[in-house]
Coordinates of C-alpha atoms and ligand atoms in Angstrom, one line a residue:
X511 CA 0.0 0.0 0.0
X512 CA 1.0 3.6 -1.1
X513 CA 0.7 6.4 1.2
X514 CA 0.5 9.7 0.4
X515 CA 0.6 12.9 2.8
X516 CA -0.1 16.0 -0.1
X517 CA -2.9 16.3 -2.9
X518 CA 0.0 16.9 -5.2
X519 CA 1.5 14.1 -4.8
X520 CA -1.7 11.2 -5.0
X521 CA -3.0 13.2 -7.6
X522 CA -0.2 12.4 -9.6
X523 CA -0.2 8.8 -9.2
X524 CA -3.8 8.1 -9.2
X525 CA -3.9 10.0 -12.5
X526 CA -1.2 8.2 -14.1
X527 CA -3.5 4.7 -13.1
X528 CA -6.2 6.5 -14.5
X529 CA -4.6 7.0 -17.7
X530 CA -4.4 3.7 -18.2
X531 CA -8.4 2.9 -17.8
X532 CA -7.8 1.4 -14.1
X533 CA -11.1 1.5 -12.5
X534 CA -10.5 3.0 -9.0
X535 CA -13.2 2.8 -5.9
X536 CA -12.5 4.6 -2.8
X537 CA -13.4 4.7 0.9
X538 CA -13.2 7.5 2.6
X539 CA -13.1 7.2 6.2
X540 CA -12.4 8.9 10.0
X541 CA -10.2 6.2 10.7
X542 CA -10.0 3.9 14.1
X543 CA -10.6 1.6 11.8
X544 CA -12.9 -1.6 12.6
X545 CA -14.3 -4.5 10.6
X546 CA -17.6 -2.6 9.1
X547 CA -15.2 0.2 7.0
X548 CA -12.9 -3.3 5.9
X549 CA -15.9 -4.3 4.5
X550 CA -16.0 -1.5 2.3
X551 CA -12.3 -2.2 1.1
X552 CA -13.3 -5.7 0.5
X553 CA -16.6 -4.8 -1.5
X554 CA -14.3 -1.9 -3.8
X555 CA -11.9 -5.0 -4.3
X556 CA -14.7 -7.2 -5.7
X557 CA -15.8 -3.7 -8.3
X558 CA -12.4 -2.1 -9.1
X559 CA -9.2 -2.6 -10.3
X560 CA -7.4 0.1 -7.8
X561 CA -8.8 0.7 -4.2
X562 CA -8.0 3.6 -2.2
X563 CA -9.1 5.1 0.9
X564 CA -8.6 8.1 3.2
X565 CA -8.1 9.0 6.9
X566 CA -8.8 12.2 7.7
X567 CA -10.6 13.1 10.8
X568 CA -12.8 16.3 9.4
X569 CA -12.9 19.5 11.8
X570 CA -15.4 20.8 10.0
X571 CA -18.1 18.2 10.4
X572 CA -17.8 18.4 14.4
X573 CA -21.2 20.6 15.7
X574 CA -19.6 19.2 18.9
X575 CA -15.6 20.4 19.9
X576 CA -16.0 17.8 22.4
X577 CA -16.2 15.1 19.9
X578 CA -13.8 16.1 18.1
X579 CA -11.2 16.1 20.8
X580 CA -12.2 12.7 21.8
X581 CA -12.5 11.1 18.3
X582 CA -10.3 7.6 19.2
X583 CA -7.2 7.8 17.0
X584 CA -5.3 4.6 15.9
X585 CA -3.3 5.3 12.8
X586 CA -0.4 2.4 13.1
X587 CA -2.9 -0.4 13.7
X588 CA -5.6 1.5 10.7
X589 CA -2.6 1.3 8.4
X590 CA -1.7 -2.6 9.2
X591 CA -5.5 -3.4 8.9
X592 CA -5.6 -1.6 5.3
X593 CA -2.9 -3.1 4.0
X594 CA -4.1 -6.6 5.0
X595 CA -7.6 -5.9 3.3
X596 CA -5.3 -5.1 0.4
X597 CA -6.0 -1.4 0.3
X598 CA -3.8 -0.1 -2.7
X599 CA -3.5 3.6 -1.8
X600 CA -3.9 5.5 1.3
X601 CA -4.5 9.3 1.3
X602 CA -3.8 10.8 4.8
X603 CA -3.7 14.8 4.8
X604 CA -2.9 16.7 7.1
X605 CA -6.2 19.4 8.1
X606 CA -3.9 22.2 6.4
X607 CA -3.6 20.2 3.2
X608 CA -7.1 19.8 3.3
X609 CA -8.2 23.2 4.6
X610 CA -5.4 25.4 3.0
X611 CA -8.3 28.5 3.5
X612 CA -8.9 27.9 6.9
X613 CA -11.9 26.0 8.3
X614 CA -14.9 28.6 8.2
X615 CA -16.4 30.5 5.7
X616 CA -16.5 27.4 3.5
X617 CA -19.0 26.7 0.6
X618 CA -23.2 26.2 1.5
X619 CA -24.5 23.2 -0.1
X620 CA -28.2 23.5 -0.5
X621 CA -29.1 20.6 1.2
X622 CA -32.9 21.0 1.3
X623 CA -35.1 18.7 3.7
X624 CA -32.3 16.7 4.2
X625 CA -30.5 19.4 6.4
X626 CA -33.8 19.8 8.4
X627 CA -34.6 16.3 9.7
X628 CA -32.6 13.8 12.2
X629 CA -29.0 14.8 12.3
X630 CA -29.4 17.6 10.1
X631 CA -31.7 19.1 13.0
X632 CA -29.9 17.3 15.8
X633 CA -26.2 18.3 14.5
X634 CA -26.4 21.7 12.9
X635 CA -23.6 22.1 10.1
X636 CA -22.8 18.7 10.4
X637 CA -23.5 17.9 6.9
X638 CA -22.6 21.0 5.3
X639 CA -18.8 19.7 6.9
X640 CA -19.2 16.5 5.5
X641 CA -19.8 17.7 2.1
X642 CA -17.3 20.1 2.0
X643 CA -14.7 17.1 3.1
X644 CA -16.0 15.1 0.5
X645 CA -16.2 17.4 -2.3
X646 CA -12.3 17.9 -2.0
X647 CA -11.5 14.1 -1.5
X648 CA -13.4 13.5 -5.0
X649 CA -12.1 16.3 -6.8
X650 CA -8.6 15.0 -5.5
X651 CA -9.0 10.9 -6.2
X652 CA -11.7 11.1 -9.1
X653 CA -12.9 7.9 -8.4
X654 CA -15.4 5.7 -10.4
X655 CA -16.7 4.5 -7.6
X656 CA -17.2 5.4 -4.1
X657 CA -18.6 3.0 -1.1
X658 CA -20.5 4.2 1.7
X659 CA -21.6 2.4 4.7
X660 CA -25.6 2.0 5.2
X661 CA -24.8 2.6 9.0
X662 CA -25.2 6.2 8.2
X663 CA -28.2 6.4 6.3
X664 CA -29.0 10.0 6.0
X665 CA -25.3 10.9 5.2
X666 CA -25.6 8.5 2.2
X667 CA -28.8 10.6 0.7
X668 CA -27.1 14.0 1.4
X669 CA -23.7 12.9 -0.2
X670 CA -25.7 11.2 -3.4
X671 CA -27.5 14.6 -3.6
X672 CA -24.2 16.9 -3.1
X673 CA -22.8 14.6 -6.0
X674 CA -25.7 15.0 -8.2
X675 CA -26.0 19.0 -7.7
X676 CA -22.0 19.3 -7.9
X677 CA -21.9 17.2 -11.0
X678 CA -19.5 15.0 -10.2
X679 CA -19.5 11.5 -12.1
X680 CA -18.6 8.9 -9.2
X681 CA -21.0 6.2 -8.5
X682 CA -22.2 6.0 -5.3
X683 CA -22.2 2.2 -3.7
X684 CA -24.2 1.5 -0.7
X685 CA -23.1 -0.7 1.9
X686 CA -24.6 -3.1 4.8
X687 CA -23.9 -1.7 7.9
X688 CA -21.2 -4.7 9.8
X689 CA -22.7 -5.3 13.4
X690 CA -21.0 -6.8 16.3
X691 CA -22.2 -10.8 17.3
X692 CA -24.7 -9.0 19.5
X693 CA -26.3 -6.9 17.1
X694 CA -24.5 -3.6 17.5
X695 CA -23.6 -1.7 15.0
X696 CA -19.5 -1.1 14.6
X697 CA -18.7 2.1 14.9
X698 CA -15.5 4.0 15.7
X699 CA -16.9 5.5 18.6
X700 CA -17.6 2.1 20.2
X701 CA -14.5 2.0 22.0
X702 CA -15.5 4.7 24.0
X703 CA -18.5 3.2 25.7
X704 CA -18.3 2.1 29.5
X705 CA -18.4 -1.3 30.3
X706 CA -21.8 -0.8 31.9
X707 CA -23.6 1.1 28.3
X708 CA -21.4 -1.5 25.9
X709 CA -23.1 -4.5 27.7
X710 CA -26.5 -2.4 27.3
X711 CA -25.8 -1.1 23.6
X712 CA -27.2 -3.7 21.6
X713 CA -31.2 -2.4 22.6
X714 CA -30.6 0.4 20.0
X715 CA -30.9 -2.4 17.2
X716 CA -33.2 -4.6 19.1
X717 CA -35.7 -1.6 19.4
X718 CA -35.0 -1.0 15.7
X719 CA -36.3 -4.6 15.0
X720 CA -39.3 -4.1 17.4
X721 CA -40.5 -1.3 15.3
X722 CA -39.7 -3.4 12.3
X723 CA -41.8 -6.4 13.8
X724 CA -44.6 -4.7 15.2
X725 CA -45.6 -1.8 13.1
X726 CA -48.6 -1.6 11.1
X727 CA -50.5 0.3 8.7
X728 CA -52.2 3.0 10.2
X729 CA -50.6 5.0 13.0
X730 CA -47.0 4.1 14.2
X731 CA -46.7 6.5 16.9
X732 CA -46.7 3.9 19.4
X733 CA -44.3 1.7 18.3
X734 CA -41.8 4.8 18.3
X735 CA -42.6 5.9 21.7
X736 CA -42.6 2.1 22.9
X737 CA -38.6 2.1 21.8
X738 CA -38.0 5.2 23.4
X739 CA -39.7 4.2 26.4
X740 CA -37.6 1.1 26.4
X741 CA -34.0 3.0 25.8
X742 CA -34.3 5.4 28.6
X743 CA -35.8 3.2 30.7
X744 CA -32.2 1.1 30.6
X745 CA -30.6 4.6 30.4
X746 CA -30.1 5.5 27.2
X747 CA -30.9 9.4 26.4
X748 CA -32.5 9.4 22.8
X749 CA -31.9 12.3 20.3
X750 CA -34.8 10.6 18.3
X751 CA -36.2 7.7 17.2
X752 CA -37.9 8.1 13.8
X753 CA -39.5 6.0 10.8
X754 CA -39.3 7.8 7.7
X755 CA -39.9 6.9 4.0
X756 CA -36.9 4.9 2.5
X757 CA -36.5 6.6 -0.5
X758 CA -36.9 10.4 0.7
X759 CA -36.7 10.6 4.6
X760 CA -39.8 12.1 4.9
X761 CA -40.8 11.4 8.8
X762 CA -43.9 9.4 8.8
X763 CA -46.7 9.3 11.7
X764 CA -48.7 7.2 9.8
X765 CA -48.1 4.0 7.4
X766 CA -50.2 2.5 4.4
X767 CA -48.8 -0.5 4.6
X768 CA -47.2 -0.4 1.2
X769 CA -44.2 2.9 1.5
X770 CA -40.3 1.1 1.8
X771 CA -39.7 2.2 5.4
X772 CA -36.3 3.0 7.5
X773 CA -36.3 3.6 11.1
X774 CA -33.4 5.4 12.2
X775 CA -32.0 6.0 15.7
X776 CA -29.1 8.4 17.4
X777 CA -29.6 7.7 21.2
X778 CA -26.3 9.2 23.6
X779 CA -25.3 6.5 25.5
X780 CA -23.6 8.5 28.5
X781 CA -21.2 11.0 26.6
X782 CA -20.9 8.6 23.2
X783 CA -23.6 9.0 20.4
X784 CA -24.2 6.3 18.9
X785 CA -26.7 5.9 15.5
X786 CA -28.2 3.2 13.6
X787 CA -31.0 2.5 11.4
X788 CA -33.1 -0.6 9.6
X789 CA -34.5 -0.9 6.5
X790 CA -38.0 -2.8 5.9
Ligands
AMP1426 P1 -16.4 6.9 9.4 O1 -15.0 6.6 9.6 O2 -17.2 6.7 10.6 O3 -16.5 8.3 8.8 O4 -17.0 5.9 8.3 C1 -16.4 5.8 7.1 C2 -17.3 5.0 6.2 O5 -17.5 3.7 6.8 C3 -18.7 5.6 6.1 O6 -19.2 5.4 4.7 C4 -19.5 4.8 7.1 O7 -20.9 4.7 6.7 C5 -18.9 3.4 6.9 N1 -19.2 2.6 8.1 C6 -19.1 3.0 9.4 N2 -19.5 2.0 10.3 C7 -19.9 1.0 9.5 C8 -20.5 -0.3 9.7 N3 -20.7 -0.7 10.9 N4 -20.8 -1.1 8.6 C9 -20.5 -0.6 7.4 N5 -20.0 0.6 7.1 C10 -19.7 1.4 8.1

């Protein structure tokens, strides 16, 4: 695996790959690195020719500076898992490199609905930082494709949309989220749970499935209040706890039985955040 530190530099390279009509996939990522992003480099394997991804953890995607501080970083053992997955190219800027203009006063994507609902409510700015990030990654590695985890649902329809209005021509590949062997989703910020809320964690899903299992057409209220009942019940303090249309996110109070649904959580357990979501 190649590892490059300056746009200049992987620019070059990937270009010269490009030139000769390899197909490239790419993974961006946060890094601290777990099993559910080596998927991803396993799926781009299967699609592409060249696979590269990136660590970079993004300032401007942080509504919280807390967050950010604590964000668990693990670059030695990140690098040793890529390059076991069979990553080909690593991109790991520094947040100058990235953000030679300085971190405010970036670009406004128009964002619509999208911005309004769940974490765009929840975490204001939060995707306006992840598309700026984005935006320079694909300008920088131009790849065919790009995968994206399902784990975060909503950030896969904003960055399809930001791709779409910016005109960029990468596919965007969807997914499955990667779940631990009692149901919880993987996520970086796992590793920060007390013992106590990591035993407890796996309800997030479980009430996921209970919505899945015992909605019906008509009103779902209930169900939804049920979950959240449930989670702070065992502790858990819920942002939300939502079932929206599939296809568009719109929040839904009642169903007819027929619409694709998702149900989407984010639910802090203690000082970690932790999201998820199921499609049905
Ligand atoms: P992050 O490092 O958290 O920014 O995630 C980088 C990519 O990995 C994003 O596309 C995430 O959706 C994806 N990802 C994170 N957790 C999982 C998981 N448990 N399963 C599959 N993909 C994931």
């Amino acid at each position: 695996m190649i590892v490059f530190k300056y746009i200049h530099d992987i620019s070059h390279y990937l270009h010269s790959l490009q030139q000769q009509g390899k197909k490239t996939g790419f993974v961006p990522t946060m890094g601290a690195l777990h099993q559910g992003h080596i998927s991803l480099i396993e799926s781009a394997h299967t699609k592409c020719d060249i696979v590269i991804s990136s660590i970079f953890v993004n300032p401007t995607q942080f509504n919280d500076p807390g967050d950010f501080d604590k964000y668990p970083i693990t670059i030695e053992k990140d690098i040793d898992m890529l390059e076991k997955a069979g990553c080909d190219v690593l991109f790991l800027p520094s947040v100058k490199e990235m953000y030679p203009e300085g971190l405010t006063d970036g670009k406004q994507y128009e964002l619509g609905y999208l911005e309004l609902v769940l974490d765009g409510a929840y975490r204001p700015g939060h995707f306006q930082g992840v598309c700026r990030v984005v935006e320079k990654l694909l300008r920088i590695v131009h790849p065919d494709k790009m995968l994206l985890g399902q784990k975060d649902y909503q950030q896969c329809m904003v960055l399809a949309k930001m791709v779409e209005t910016e005109r960029l021509k990468t596919i965007i590949i969807i997914c499955p989220t990667k779940r631990e062997a009692d149901g919880l989703a993987m996520s970086s910020r796992n590793v920060r749970l007390t013992n106590a809320f990591r035993a407890k964690a796996p309800l997030i899903y479980q009430c996921l499935q209970s919505i899945k299992k015992e909605i019906k057409p008509g009103d779902i209220s209930h169900v939804k209040q049920q979950a959240i009942e449930k989670l702070v019940a065992a502790g858990f303090k819920p942002d939300y706890i939502e079932v929206a249309n599939a296809q568009t996110l719109e929040l839904l109070h009642t169903w007819d039985g027929k619409t694709a649904l998702v149900a989407l959580a984010a639910v802090f357990a203690g000082e970690v955040r932790l999201i998820d979501n199921l499609v049905f």
